[in-house]
XYZ file of C-alpha atoms in Angstrom:
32
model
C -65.674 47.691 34.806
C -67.010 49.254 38.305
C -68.970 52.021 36.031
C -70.157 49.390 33.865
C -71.619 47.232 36.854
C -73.242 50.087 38.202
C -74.791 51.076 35.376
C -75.859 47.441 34.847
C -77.291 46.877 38.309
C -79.495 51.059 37.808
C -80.668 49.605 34.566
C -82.293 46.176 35.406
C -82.524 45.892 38.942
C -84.031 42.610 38.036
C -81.130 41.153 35.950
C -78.156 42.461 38.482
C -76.166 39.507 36.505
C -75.768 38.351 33.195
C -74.089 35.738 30.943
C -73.075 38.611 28.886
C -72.502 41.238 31.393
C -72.360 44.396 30.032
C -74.015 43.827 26.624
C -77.108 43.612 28.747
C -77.272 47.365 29.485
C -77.761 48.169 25.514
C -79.491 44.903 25.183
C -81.434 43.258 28.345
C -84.161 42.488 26.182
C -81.620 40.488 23.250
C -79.786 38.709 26.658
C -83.109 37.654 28.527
């Protein structure tokens, strides 16, 4: 999950947490 987080938080800087979590990274636009 650490990879995942990271990858989340290089991604959107802006969303660093979401409801989803790590759906966000393929979809931050579907989640926001």
């Amino acid at each position: 999950m650490q990879a995942a987080q990271k990858k989340r938080k290089r991604k959107d800087p802006a969303q660093p947490e979401s409801p989803t979590g790590v759906h966000d990274v393929y979809q931050p636009a579907d989640v926001a």
